[in-house]
Coordinates of C-alpha atoms in Angstrom, one line a residue:
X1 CA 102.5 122.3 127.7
X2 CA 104.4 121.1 131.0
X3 CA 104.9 117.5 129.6
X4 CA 106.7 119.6 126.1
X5 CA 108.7 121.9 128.8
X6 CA 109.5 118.6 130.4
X7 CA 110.8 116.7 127.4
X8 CA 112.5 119.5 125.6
X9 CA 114.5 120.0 129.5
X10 CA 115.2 116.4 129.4
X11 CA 116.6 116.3 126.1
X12 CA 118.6 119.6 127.0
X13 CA 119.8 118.0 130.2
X14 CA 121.4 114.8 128.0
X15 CA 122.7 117.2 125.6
X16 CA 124.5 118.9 128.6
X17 CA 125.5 115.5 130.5
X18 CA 127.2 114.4 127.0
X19 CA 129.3 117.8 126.8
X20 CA 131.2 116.6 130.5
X21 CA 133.4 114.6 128.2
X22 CA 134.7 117.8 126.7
X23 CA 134.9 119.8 130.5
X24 CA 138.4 121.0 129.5
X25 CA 136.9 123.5 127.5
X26 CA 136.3 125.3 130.3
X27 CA 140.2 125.7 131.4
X28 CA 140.2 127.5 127.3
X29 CA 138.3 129.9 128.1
X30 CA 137.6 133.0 130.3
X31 CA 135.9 133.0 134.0
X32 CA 133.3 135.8 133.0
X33 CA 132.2 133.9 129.7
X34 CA 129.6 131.7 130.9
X35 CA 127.0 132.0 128.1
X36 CA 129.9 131.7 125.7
X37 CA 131.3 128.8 127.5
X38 CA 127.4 127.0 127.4
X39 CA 127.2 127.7 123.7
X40 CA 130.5 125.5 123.3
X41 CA 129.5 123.2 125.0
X42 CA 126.3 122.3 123.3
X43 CA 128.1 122.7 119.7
X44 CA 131.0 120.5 120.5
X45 CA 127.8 118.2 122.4
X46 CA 125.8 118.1 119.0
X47 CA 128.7 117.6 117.3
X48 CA 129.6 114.3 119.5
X49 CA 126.1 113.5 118.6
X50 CA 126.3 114.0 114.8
X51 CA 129.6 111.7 114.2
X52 CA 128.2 109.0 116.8
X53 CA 124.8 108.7 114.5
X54 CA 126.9 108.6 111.2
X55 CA 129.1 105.7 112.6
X56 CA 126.2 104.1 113.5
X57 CA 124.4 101.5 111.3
X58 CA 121.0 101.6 113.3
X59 CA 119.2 104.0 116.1
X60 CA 119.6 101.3 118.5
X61 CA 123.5 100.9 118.0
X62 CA 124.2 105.1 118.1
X63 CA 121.4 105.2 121.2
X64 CA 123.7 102.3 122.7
X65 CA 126.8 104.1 122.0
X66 CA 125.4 107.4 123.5
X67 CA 123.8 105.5 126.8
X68 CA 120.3 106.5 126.2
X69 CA 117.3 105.1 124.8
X70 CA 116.4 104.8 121.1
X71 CA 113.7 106.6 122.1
X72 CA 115.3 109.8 123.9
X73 CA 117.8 109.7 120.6
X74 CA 115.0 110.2 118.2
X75 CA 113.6 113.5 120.5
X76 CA 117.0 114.4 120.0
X77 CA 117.7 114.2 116.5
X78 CA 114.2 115.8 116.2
X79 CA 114.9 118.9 118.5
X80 CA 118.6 119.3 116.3
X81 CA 117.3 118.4 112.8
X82 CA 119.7 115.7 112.4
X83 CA 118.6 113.3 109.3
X84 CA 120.1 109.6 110.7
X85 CA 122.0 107.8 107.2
X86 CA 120.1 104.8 108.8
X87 CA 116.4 103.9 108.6
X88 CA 114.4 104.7 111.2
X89 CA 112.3 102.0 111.7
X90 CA 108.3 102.7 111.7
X91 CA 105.4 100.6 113.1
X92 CA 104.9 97.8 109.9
X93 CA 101.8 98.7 108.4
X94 CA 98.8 95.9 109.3
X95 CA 98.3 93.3 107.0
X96 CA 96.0 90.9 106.0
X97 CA 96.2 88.2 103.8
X98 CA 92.6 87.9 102.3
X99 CA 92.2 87.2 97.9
X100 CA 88.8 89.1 98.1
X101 CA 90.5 92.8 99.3
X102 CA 91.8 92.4 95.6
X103 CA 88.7 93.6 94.4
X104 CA 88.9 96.3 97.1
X105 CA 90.6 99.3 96.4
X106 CA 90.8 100.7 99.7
X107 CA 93.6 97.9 100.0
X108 CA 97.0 97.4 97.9
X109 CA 99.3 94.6 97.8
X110 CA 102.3 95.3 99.6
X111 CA 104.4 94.5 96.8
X112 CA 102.6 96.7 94.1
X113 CA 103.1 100.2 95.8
X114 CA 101.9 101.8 92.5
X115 CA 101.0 100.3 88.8
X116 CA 99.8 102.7 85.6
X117 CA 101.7 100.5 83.0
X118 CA 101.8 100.7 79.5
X119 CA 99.6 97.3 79.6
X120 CA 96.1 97.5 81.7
X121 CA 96.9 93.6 82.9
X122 CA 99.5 92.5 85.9
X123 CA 99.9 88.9 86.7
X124 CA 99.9 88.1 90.5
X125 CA 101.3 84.9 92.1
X126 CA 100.5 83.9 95.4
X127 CA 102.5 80.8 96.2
X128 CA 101.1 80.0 99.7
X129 CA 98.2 79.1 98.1
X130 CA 99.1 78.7 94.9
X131 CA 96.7 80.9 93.0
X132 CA 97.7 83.0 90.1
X133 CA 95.3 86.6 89.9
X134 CA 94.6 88.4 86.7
X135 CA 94.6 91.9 88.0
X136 CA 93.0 94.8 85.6
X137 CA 94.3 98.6 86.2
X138 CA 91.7 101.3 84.7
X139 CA 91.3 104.8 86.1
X140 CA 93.1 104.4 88.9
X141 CA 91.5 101.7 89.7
X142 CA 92.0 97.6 90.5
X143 CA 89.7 94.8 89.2
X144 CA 90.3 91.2 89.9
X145 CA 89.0 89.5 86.7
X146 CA 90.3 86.5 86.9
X147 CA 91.2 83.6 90.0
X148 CA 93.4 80.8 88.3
X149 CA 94.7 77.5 90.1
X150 CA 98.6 77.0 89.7
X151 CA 101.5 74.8 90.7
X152 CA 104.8 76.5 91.5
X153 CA 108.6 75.3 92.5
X154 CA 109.1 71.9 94.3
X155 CA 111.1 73.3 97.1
X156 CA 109.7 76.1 99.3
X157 CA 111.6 80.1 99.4
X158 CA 113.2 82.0 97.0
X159 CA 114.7 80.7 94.5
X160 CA 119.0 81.5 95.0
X161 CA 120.6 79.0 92.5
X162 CA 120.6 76.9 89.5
X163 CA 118.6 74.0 89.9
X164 CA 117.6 74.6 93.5
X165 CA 114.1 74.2 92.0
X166 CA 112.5 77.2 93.6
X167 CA 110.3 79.6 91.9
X168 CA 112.1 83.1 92.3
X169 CA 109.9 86.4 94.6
X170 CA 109.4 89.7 93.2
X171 CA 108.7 91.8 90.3
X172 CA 109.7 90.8 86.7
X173 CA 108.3 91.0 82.8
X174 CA 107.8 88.9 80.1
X175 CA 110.1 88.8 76.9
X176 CA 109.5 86.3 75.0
X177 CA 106.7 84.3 74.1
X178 CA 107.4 80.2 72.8
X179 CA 104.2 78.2 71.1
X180 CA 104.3 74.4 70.7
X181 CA 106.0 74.0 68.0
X182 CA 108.8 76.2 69.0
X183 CA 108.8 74.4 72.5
X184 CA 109.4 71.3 70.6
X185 CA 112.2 72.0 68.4
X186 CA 113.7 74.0 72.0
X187 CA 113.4 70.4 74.3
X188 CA 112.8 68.0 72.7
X189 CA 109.4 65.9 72.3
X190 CA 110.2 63.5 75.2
X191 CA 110.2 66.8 77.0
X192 CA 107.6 69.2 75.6
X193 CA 104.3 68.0 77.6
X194 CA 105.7 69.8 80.1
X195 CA 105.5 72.8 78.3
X196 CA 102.0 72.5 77.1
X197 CA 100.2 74.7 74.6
X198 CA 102.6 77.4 75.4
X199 CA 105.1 79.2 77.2
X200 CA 106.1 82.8 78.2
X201 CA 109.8 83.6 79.6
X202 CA 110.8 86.3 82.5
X203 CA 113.6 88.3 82.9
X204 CA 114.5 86.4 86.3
X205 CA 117.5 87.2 87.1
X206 CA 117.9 90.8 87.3
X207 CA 120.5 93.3 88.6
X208 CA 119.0 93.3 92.5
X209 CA 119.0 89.1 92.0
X210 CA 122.5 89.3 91.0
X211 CA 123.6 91.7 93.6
X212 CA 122.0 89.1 96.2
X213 CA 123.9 86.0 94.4
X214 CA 121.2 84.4 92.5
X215 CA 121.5 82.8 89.4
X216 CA 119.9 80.2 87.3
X217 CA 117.1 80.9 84.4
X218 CA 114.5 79.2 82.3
X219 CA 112.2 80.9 85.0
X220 CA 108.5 80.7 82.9
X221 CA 104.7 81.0 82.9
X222 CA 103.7 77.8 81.0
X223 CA 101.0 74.9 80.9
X224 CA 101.3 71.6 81.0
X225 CA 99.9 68.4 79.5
X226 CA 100.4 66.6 82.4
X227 CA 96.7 66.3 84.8
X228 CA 96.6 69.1 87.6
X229 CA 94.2 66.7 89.7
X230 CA 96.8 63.7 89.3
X231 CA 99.7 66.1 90.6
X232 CA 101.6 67.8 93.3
X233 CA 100.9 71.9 93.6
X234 CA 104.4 72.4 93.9
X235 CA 106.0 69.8 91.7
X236 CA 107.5 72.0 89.2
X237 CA 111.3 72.8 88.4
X238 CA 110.9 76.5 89.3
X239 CA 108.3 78.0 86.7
X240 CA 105.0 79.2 87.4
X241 CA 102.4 76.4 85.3
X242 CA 99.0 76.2 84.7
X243 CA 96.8 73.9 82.5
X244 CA 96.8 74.2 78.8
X245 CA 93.3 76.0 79.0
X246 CA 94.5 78.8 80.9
X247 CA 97.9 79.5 79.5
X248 CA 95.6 80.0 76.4
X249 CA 93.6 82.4 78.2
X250 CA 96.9 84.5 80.0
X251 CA 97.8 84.7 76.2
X252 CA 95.1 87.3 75.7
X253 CA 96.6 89.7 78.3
X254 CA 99.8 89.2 78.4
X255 CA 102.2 92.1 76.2
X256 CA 105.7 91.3 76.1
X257 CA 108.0 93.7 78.0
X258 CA 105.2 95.3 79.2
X259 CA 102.5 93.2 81.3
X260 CA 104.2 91.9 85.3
X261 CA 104.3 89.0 86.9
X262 CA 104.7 89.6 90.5
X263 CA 105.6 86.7 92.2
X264 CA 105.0 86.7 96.6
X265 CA 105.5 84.1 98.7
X266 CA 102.2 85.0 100.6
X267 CA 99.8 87.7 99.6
X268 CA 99.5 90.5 102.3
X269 CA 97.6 93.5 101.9
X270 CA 97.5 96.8 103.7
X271 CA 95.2 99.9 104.0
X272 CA 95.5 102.0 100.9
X273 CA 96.7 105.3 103.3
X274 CA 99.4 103.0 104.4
X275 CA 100.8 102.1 101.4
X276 CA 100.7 105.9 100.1
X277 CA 103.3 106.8 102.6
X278 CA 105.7 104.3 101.6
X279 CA 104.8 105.7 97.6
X280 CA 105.2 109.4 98.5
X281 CA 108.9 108.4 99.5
X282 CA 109.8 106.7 96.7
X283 CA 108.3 109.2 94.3
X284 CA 110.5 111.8 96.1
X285 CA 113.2 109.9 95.1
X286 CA 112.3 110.3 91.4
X287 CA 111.4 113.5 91.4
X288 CA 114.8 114.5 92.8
X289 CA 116.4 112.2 90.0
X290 CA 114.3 113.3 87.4
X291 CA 115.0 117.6 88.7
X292 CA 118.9 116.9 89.1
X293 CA 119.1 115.6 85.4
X294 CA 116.7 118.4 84.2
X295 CA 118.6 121.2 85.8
X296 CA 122.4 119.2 84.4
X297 CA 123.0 119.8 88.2
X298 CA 125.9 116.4 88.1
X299 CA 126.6 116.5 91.6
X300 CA 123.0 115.9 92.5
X301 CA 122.5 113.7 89.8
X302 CA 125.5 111.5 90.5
X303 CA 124.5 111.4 93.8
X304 CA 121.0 109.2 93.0
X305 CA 123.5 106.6 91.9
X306 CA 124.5 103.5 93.9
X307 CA 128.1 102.6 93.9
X308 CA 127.2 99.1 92.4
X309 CA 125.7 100.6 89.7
X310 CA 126.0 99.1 86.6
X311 CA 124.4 99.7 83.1
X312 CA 125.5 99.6 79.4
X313 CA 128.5 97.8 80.3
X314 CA 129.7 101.2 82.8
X315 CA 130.2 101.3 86.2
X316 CA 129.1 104.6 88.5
X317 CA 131.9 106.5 87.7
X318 CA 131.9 106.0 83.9
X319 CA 128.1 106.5 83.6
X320 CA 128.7 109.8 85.6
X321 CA 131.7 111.0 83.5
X322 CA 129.8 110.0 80.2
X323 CA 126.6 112.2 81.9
X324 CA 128.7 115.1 82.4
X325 CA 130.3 115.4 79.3
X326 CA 126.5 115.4 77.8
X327 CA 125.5 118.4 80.2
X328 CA 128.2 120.3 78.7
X329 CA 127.7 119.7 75.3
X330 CA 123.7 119.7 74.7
X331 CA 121.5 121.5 77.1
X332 CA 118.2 119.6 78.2
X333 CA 115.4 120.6 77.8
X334 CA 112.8 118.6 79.5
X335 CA 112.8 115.5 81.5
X336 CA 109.2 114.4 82.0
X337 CA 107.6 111.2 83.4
X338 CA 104.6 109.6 84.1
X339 CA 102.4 106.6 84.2
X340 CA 104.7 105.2 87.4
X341 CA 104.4 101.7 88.4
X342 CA 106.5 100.7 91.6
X343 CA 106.8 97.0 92.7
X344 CA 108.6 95.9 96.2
X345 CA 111.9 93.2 94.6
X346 CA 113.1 91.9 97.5
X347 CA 115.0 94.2 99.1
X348 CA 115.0 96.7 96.2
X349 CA 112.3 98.2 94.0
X350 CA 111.7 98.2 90.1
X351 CA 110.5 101.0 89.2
X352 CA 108.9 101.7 85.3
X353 CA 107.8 104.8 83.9
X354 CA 107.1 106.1 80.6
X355 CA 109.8 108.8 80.1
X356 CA 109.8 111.9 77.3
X357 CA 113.1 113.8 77.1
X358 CA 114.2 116.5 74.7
X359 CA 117.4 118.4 74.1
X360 CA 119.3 120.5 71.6
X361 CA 120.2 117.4 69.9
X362 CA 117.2 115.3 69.9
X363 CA 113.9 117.1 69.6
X364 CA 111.8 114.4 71.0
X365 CA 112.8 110.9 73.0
X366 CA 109.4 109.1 74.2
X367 CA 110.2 105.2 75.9
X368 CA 110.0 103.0 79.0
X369 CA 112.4 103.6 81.2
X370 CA 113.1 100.7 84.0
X371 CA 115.1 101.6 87.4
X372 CA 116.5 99.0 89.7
X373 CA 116.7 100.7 92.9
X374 CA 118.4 99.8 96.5
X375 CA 118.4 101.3 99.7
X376 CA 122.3 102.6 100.4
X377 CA 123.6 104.3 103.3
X378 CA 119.9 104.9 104.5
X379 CA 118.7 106.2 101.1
X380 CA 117.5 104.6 98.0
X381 CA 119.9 104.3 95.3
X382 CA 119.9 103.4 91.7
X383 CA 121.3 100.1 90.7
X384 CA 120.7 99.6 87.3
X385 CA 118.4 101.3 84.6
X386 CA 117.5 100.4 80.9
X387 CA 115.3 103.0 78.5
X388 CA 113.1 101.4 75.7
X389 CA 111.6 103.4 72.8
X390 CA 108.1 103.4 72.2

């Protein structure tokens, strides 16, 4: 108890040594008000406090600005109930990069936070060691079934650009499936041994990508007639490959628009208790997305938009305007979702969900929906988002 009375005095004295800047208060105000003139004091103080920590981009910067340590300003915003538009930083979660804890479910990737997709199967590629896992969700829980070699971009990173030949990081589906015969007609027969048996294209780039400048495309999942043993692991143009054998194999599990390939540069894995904090804010997020558009409150809803949003060829403002004119036409009435998956795109998330709606106009919408989502003046914001009926 003496070490609280000695912090909470400490952070009262700071609060007090700020307010000096404002002494002239005192010359406002009467001789005999001294509790009055201490109650000023600390408002116009918090106050100081409050527009140095919205200016502020990080703790660090505001505790800079404020002479004190990043640790005495968190106390502070603590004791005040001040909510920073900035991150506080928390202690990374350990990881450990070990294939086996995939068949562990007291670990989680750190770039799967949640998965319940319409398809059972997620593809995950690990390009440090250039292993591609067939990962099988069932009752809330993860079974490795299968451990296949792969080969991915020449050039190490993320891929940024056209032709940079890098295979791209993060989350992304597959939409369209080519066999053969289609390959061959598409490139050519002096090119289509590179191709294999088959191939499977991704959606690469997407909205985040873009937002981060990337471009290019042709990113695939493919095989090859060209020997594994007689080749470079990373001698590809960007796509993920694997021999003819096991793209025939991936064919069995893989469902168009619905079934992930998450691409990582290295895997890393984290106790599952870790990785439900980071999911418990994120689905906080939703759920005040999902209430604001329940409830046709547009203020609240509008604000779950990033101002780089973009969908259905409308900005944020049009999308909001189009929204509102909806509320006051039709009433809603429900906005439920379920079967969340949430996947780590650098550094954004994609978000899936199956999503049933209902209003005075349309008795009963079931589909996919798919958010983009950003962090934005220290909360998460939507980018982009695309519905798909079931």
């Amino acid at each position: 108890m003496k070490i609280l009375r000695q912090k909470r005095h400490s952070i009262m004295f700071i609060l007090f040594i700020l307010s000096i800047i404002f002494l002239s208060v005192y010359n406002a105000l009467p001789v005999n008000a001294e509790n009055r003139t201490d109650t000023v004091l600390r408002k116009i103080a918090i106050d100081h406090i409050r527009q140095i920590v919205a200016g502020s981009p990080s703790l660090e910067e505001a505790a800079s600005k404020l002479s004190i340590t990043g640790e005495e300003l968190k106390q502070i915003l603590t004791e005040l109930s001040i909510v920073p538009p900035f991150i506080i930083e928390e202690p990374e979660p350990v990881t450990v990069v070990d294939s086996s804890l995939l068949n562990d479910n007291n670990y989680e990737s750190n770039h799967i936070l949640a998965y319940d997709g319409v398809s059972p199967y997620l593809i995950l590629v690990d390009k440090a060691s250039y292993q591609l896992y067939l990962l099988q969700y069932e009752n809330d829980q993860r079974t490795l079934k299968q451990t296949i070699e792969c080969k991915t971009g020449r050039n190490h990173g993320d891929k940024i650009k056209e032709g940079d030949q890098k295979t791209p990081e993060g989350a992304f589906f597959f939409v369209n499936k080519y066999s053969r015969q289609q390959l061959l007609s598409m490139v050519g027969k002096k090119n289509a041994y590179l191709y294999g048996e088959m191939a499977f294209a991704t959606n690469f780039p997407n909205s985040i990508d873009r937002m981060h400048g990337k471009n290019g495309g042709g990113i695939w999942l493919h095989g090859t007639d060209r020997s594994f043993e007689n080749s470079s692991p990373n001698d590809t143009r960007g796509c993920v490959v694997t021999d003819n054998d096991d793209i025939k194999l991936l064919s069995n599990y893989i469902d168009l628009f619905n079934t992930p390939i998450v691409i990582v540069d290295s895997l890393a894995m984290s106790k599952k208790e870790d990785i439900l904090i980071q999911r418990k804010d994120i689905m906080d997020f939703l759920e005040k997305w999902r209430s604001a558009w329940a409830e046709e409150n547009i203020e609240k809803y509008g604000a779950c938009y990033s101002s780089s949003f973009s969908s259905q060829r409308m900005n944020r403002k049009q999308w909001i305007a189009r929204k509102k004119i909806i509320f006051n036409a039709y009433k809603v009435n429900q906005v439920n979702i379920d079967k969340i998956s949430i996947f780590r795109h650098n550094s954004g998330l994609i978000i899936t969900f199956t999503q049933n709606y209902s209003a005075s106009n349309i008795k009963h919408q079931t589909g996919i929906k798919t958010l983009q989502v950003i962090r934005e003046n220290g909360t998460w914001k939507i980018l982009n988002e695309h519905f798909r009926r079931l």
